CSV table of C-alpha atoms and ligand atoms in Angstrom, one decimal:
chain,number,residue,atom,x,y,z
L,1,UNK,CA,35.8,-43.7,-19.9
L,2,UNK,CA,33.5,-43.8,-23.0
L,3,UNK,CA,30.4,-45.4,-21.0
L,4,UNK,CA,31.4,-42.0,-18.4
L,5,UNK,CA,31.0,-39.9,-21.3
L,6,UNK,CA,27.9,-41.6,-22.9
L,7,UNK,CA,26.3,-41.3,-19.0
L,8,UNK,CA,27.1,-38.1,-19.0
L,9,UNK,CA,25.6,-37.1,-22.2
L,10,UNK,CA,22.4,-39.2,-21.6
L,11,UNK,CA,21.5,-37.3,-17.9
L,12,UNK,CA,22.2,-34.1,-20.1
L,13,UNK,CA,19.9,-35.5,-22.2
L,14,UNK,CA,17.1,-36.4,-19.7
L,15,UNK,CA,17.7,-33.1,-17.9
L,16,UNK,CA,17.2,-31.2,-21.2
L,17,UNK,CA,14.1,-33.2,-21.5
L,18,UNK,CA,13.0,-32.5,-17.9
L,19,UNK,CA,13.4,-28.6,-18.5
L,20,UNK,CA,11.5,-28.6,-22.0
L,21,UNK,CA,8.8,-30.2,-20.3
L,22,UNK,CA,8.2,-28.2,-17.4
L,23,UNK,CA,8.8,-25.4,-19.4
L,24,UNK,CA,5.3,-26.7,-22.2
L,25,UNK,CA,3.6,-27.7,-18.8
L,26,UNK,CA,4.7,-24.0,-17.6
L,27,UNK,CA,3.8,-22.5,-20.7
L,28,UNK,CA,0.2,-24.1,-20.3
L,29,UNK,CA,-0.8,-23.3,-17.3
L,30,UNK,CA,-0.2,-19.7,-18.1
L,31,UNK,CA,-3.0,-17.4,-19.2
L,32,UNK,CA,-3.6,-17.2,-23.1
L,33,UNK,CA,-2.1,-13.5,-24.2
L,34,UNK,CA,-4.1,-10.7,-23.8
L,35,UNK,CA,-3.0,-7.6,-25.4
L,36,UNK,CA,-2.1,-4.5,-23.8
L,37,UNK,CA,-5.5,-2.8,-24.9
L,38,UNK,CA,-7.6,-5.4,-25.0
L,39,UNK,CA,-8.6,-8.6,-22.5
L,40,UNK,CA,-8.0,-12.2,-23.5
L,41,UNK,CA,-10.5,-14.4,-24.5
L,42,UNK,CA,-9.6,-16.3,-21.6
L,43,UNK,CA,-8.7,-15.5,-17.8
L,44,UNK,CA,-6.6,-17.8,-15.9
L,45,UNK,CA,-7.2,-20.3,-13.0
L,46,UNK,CA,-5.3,-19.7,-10.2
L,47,UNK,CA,-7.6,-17.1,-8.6
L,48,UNK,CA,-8.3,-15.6,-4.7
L,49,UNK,CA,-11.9,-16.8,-4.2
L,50,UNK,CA,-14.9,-15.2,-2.1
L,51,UNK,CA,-17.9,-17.2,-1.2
L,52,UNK,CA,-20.9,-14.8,-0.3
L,53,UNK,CA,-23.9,-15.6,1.6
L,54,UNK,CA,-26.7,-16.6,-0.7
L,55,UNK,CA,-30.5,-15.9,0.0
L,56,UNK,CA,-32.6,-18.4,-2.2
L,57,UNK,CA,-33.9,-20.5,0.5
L,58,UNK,CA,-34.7,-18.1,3.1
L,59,UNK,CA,-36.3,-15.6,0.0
L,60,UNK,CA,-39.8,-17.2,-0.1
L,61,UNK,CA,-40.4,-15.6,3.6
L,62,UNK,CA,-38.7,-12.6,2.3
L,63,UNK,CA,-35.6,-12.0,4.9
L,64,UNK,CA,-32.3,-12.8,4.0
L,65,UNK,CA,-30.6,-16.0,5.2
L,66,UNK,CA,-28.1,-13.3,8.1
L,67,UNK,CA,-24.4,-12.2,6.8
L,68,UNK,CA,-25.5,-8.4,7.2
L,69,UNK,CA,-23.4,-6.5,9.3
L,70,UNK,CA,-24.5,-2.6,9.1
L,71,UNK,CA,-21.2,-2.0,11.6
L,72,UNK,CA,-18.7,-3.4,9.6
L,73,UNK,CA,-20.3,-2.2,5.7
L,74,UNK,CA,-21.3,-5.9,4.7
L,75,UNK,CA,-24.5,-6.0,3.4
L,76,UNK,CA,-26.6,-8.8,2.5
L,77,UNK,CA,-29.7,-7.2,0.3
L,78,UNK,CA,-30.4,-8.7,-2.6
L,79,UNK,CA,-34.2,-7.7,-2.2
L,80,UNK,CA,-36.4,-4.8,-3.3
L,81,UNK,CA,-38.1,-2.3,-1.4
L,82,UNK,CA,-40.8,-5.0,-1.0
L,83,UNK,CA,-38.7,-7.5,0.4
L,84,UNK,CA,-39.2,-9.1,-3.5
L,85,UNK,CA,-36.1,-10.9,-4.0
L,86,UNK,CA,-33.5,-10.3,-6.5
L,87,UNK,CA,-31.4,-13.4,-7.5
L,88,UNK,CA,-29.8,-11.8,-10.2
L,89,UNK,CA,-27.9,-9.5,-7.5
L,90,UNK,CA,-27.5,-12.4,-5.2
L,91,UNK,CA,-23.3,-12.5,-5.1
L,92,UNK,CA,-22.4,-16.1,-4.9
L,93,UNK,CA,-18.9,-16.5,-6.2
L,94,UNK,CA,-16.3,-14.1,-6.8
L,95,UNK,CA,-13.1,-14.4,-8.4
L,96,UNK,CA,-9.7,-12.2,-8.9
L,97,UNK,CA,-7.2,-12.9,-11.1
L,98,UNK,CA,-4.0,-11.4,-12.0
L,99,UNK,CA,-1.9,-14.3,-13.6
L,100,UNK,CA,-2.1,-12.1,-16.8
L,101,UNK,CA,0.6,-9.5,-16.9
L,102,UNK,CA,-1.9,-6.8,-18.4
L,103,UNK,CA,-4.9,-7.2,-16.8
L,104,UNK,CA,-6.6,-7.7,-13.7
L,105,UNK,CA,-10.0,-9.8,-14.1
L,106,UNK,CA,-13.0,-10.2,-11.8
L,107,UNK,CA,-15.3,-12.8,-12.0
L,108,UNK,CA,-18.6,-12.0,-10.3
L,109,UNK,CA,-21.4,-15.0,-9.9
L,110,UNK,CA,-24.8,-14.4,-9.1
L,111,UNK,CA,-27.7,-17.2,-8.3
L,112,UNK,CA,-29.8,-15.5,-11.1
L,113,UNK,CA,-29.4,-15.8,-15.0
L,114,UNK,CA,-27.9,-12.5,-15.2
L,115,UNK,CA,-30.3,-11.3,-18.3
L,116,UNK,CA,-33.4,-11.8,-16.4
L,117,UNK,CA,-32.8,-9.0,-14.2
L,118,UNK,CA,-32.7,-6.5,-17.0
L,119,UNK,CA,-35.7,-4.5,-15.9
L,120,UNK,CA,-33.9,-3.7,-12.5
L,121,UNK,CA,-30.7,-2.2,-14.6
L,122,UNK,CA,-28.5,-3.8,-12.3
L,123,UNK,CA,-24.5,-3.1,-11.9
L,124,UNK,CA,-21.5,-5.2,-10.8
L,125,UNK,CA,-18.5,-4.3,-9.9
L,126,UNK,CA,-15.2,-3.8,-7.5
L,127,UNK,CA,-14.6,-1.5,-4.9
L,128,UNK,CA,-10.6,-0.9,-4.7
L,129,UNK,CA,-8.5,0.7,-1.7
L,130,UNK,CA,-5.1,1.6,-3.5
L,131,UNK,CA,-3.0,3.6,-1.2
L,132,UNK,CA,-4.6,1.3,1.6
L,133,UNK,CA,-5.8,3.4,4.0
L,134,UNK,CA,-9.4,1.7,4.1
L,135,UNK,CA,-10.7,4.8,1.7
L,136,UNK,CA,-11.7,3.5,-1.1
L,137,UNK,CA,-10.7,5.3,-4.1
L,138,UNK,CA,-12.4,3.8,-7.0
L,139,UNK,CA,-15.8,2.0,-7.8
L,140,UNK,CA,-15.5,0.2,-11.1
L,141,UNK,CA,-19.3,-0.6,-11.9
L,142,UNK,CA,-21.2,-2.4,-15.3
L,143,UNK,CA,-24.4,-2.6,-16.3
L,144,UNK,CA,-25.3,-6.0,-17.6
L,145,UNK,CA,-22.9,-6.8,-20.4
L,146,UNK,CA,-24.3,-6.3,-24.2
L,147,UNK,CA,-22.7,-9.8,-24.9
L,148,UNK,CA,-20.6,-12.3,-24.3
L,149,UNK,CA,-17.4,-9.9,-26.2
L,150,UNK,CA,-15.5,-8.0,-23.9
L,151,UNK,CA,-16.6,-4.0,-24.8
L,152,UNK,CA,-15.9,-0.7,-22.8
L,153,UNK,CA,-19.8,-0.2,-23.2
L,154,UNK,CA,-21.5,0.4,-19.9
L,155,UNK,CA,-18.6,0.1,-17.5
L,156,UNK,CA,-18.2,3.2,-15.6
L,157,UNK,CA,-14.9,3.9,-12.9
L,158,UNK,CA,-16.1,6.6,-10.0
L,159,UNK,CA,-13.8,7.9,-8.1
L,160,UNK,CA,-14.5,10.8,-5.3
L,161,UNK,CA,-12.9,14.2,-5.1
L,162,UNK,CA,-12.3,14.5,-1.4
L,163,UNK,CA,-10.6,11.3,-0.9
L,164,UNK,CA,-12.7,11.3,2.3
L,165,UNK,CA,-15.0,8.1,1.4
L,166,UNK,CA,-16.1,6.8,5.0
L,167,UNK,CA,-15.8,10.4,7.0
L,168,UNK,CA,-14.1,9.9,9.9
L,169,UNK,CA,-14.4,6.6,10.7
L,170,UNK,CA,-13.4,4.6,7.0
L,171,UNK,CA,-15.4,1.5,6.8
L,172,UNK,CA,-17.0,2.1,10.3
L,173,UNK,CA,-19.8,4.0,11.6
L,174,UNK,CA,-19.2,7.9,11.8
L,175,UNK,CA,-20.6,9.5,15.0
L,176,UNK,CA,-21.8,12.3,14.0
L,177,UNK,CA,-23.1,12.9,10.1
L,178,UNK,CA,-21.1,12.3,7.8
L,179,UNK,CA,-21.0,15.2,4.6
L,180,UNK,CA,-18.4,13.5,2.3
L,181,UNK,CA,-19.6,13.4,-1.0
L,182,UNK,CA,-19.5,9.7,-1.8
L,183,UNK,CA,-18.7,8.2,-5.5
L,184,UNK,CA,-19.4,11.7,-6.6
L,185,UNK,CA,-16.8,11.9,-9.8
L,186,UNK,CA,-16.5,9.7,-13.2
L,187,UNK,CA,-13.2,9.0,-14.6
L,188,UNK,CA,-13.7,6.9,-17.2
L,189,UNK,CA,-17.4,6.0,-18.9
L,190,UNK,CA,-17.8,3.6,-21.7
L,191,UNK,CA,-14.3,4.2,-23.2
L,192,UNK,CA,-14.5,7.8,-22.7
L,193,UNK,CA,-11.6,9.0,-20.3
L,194,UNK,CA,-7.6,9.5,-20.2
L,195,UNK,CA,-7.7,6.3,-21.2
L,196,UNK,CA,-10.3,5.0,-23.7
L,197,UNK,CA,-9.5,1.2,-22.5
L,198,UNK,CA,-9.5,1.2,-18.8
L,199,UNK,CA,-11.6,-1.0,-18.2
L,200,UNK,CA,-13.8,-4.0,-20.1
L,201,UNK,CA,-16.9,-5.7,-18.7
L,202,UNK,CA,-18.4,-8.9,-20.7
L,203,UNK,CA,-21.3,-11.3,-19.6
L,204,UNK,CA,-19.6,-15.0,-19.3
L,205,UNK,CA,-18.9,-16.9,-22.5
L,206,UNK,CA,-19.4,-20.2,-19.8
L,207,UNK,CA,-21.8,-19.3,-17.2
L,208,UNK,CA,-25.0,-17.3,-17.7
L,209,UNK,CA,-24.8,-16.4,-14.1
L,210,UNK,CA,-21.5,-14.5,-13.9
L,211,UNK,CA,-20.5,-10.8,-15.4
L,212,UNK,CA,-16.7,-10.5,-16.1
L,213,UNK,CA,-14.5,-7.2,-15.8
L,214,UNK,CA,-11.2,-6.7,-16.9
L,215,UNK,CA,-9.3,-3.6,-15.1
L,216,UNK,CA,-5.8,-2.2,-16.8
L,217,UNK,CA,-2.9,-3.7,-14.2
L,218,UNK,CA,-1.4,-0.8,-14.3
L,219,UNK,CA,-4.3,1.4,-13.0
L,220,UNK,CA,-3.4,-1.5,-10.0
L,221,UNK,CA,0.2,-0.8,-9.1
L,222,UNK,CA,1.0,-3.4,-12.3
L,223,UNK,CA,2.0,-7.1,-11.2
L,224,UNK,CA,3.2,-5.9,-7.5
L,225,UNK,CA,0.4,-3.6,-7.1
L,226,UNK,CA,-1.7,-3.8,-3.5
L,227,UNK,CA,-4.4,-2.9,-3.1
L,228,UNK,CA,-7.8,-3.5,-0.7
L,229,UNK,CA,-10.6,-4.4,-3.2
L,230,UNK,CA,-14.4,-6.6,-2.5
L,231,UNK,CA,-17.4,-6.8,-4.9
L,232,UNK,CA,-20.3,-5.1,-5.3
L,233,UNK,CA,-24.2,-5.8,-6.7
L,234,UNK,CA,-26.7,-3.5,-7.2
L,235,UNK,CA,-30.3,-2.2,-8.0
L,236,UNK,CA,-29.5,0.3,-10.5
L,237,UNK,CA,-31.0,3.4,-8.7
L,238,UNK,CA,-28.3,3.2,-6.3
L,239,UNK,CA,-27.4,6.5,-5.2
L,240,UNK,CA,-23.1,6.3,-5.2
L,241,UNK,CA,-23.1,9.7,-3.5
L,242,UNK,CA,-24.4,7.6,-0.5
L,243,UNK,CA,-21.0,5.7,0.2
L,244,UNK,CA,-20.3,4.7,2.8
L,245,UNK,CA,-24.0,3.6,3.4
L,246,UNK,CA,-23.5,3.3,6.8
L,247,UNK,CA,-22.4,6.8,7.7
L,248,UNK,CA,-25.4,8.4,5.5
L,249,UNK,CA,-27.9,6.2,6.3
L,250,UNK,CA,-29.0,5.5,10.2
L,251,UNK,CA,-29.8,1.4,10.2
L,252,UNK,CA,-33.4,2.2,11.1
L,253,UNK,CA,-33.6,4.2,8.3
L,254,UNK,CA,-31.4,2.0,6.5
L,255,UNK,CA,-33.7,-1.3,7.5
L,256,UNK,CA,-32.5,-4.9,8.2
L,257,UNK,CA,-33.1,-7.6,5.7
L,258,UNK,CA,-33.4,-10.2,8.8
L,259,UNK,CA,-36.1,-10.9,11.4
L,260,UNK,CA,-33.3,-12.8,13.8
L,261,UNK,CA,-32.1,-11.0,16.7
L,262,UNK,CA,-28.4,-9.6,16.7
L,263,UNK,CA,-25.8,-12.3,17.2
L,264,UNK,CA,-22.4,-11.7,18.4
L,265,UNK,CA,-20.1,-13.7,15.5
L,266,UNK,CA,-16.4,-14.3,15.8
L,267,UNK,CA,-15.0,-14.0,12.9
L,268,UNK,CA,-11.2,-15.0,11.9
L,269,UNK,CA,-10.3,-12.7,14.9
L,270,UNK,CA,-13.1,-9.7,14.3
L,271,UNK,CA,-15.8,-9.8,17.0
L,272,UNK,CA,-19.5,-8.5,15.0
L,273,UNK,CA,-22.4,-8.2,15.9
L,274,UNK,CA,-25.0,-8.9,12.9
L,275,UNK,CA,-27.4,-6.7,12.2
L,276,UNK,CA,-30.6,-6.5,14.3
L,277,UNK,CA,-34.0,-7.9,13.3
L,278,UNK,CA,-35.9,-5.0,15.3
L,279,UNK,CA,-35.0,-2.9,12.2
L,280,UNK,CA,-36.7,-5.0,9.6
L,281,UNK,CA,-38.0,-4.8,7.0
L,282,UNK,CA,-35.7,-3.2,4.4
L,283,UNK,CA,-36.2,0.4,4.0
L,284,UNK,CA,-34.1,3.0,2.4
L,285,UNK,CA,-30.7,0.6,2.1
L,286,UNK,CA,-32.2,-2.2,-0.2
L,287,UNK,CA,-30.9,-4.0,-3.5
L,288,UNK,CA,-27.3,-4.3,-2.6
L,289,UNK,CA,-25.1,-6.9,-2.0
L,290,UNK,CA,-21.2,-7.1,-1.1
L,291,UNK,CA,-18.8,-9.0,0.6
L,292,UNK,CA,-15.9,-8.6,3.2
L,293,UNK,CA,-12.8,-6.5,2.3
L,294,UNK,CA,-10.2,-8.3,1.1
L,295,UNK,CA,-6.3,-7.3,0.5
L,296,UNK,CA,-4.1,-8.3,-2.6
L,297,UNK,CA,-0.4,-8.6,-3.3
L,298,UNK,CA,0.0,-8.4,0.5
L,299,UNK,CA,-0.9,-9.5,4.1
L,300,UNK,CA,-2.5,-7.1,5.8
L,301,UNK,CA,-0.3,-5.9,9.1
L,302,UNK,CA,-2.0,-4.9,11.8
L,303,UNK,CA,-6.2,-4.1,12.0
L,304,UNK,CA,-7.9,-3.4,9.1
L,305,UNK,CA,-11.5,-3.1,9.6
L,306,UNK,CA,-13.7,-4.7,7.6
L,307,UNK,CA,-11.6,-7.1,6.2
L,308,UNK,CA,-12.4,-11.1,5.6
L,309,UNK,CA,-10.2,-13.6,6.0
L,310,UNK,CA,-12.3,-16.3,5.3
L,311,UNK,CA,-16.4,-15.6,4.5
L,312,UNK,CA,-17.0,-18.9,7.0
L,313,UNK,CA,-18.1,-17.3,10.8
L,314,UNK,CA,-17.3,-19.7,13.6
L,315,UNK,CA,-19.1,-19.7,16.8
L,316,UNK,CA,-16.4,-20.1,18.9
L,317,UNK,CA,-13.3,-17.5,18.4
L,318,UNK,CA,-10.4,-18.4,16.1
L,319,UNK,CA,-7.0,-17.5,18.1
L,320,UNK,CA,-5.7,-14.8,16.8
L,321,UNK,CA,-4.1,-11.3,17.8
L,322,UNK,CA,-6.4,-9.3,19.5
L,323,UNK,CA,-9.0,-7.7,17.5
L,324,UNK,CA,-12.0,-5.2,18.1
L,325,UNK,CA,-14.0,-3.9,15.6
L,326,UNK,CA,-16.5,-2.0,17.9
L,327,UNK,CA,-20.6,-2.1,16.6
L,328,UNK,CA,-21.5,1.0,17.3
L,329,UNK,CA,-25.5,1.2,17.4
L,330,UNK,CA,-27.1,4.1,15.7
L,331,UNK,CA,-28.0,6.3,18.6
X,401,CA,CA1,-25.1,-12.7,-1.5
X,402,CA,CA1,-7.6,4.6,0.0
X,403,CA,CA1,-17.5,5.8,8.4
């Protein structure tokens, strides 16, 4: 009866031990505490992660290496109006976290040192869908980052004020012209706004290459928020009151940044055709970068256009539902 006991008491014990250690393991794996105003000095690891289409070997013969697509809104332009490529726009790598239960943070990677693009004033940010109807709502944008320090300085939120980004066709090509008035509005500008610390950009205290943002989660919907969101680079004489670039801009007067005819991918379900080489060289569409669409804090139910699954195209079609995103060629 007294060895029962002891038993007892020991695999209380080791349990007790069990829990205490999952719960220090648990405990570091979490993100270190960020305040409620302020970022954290550091952003956690378990993050969804884009891979974009890079252009450094195929920049000497200035084209891009392909991943444009003019129908779906993915553009792969990392180039001046000279076909002079800009590395330091180039997206490589981006990251979204939200294990922190104040902020959300994006981690943006370029090929470039971020710095040496300076003399282009170049901005990096997020486009976010929040009531998920493929409209975006907001364009959170920086300028290159003063330091390593997270500061409110330079980081701008635009929203519109017709809630009509992408006319009639969101994401798609529009018809006819589209007269929307783009990311016409600011809502929040270097700490000034409702709410003086909205949003935070920093350059990388690791990697020279990558700009960091931190957005409020509750701008998001908080820890259950969903919403649509994908990256953005830019030359910094981007006109926002252009969104969506393919409704104001016709792709010959847009320009291709390939010399490669149109191919037909199939991608994770979406059939695209790539943008044509007969169009090239860039004209007035040039020194911008993006990615896919991508959702968070849900799965995306039936067809969303422009969405990514995965950034890898396959030649042969993955089985999936049924899915037509229709190129529609400027006429
Ligand atoms: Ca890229
Ligand atoms: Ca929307
Ligand atoms: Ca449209």
């Amino acid at each position: 009866m007294r060895s029962v006991v002891f038993r007892q008491w020991s695999i209380a014990a080791i349990l007790t031990l069990l829990v205490l250690s999952l719960g220090s393991l648990n405990h570091s794996i979490t993100a270190a505490p960020s305040s409620p105003e302020k970022p954290g000095d550091t952003i956690g690891t378990k993050s969804r992660t884009i891979y974009d289409q890079t252009n450094e070997k195929t920049a000497k013969d200035k084209v891009a290496y392909g991943g444009d697509v003019f129908g779906l809104g993915w553009y792969e332009r990392p180039f001046d109006q000279n076909m002079g490529y800009m590395p330091f726009i180039d997206l490589q790598k981006i990251q979204l976290n939200r294990e922190d239960a104040n902020w959300v943070y994006i981690q943006i990677q370029v090929v470039g040192i971020v710095t040496e693009g300076s003399g282009a004033t170049p901005l990096y940010g997020v486009e976010l869908d929040t009531d998920l109807d493929n409209r975006g709502e907001f364009l959170v944008l920086t300028s290159i980052p003063a330091g390593t320090e997270w500061a409110t300085q330079g980081v701008v939120i635009y929203t519109n004020s017709d809630n009509m980004m992408g006319g009639s066709k969101p994401v798609l090509i529009d018809k006819s012209v589209a007269t929307n008035m783009g990311y016409d509005k600011e809502i929040f500008n270097s700490g000034k706004g409702d709410d003086p610390n909205l949003a935070w950009s920093r350059l990388s205290p690791k990697d020279p290459k990558m700009v960091e943002l931190a957005i409020k989660s509750t701008f998001l919907g908080g820890q259950k928020g969903k919403f649509i969101w994908f990256p953005w680079s830019m030359a910094g004489t981007t006109d926002l009151t252009k969104f969506e670039f393919n409704d104001k801009f016709t792709l010959a007067d847009a320009g291709s940044p390939v010399k490669k005819e149109a191919q037909l991918l199939h991608f994770n379900g979406f059939t695209v055709l790539t943008t044509s080489g007969s169009e090239y060289p860039l004209k007035g569409l040039w020194g911008v970068d993006n990615t896919p669409r991508y959702p968070s804090g849900f799965t995306p139910m039936g067809q969303m256009p422009g969405m990514g699954q995965s950034y890898e195209p396959t030649t042969e079609p993955i089985p999936r539902p049924p899915a037509d995103v229709p190129y529609i060629p400027p006429t």
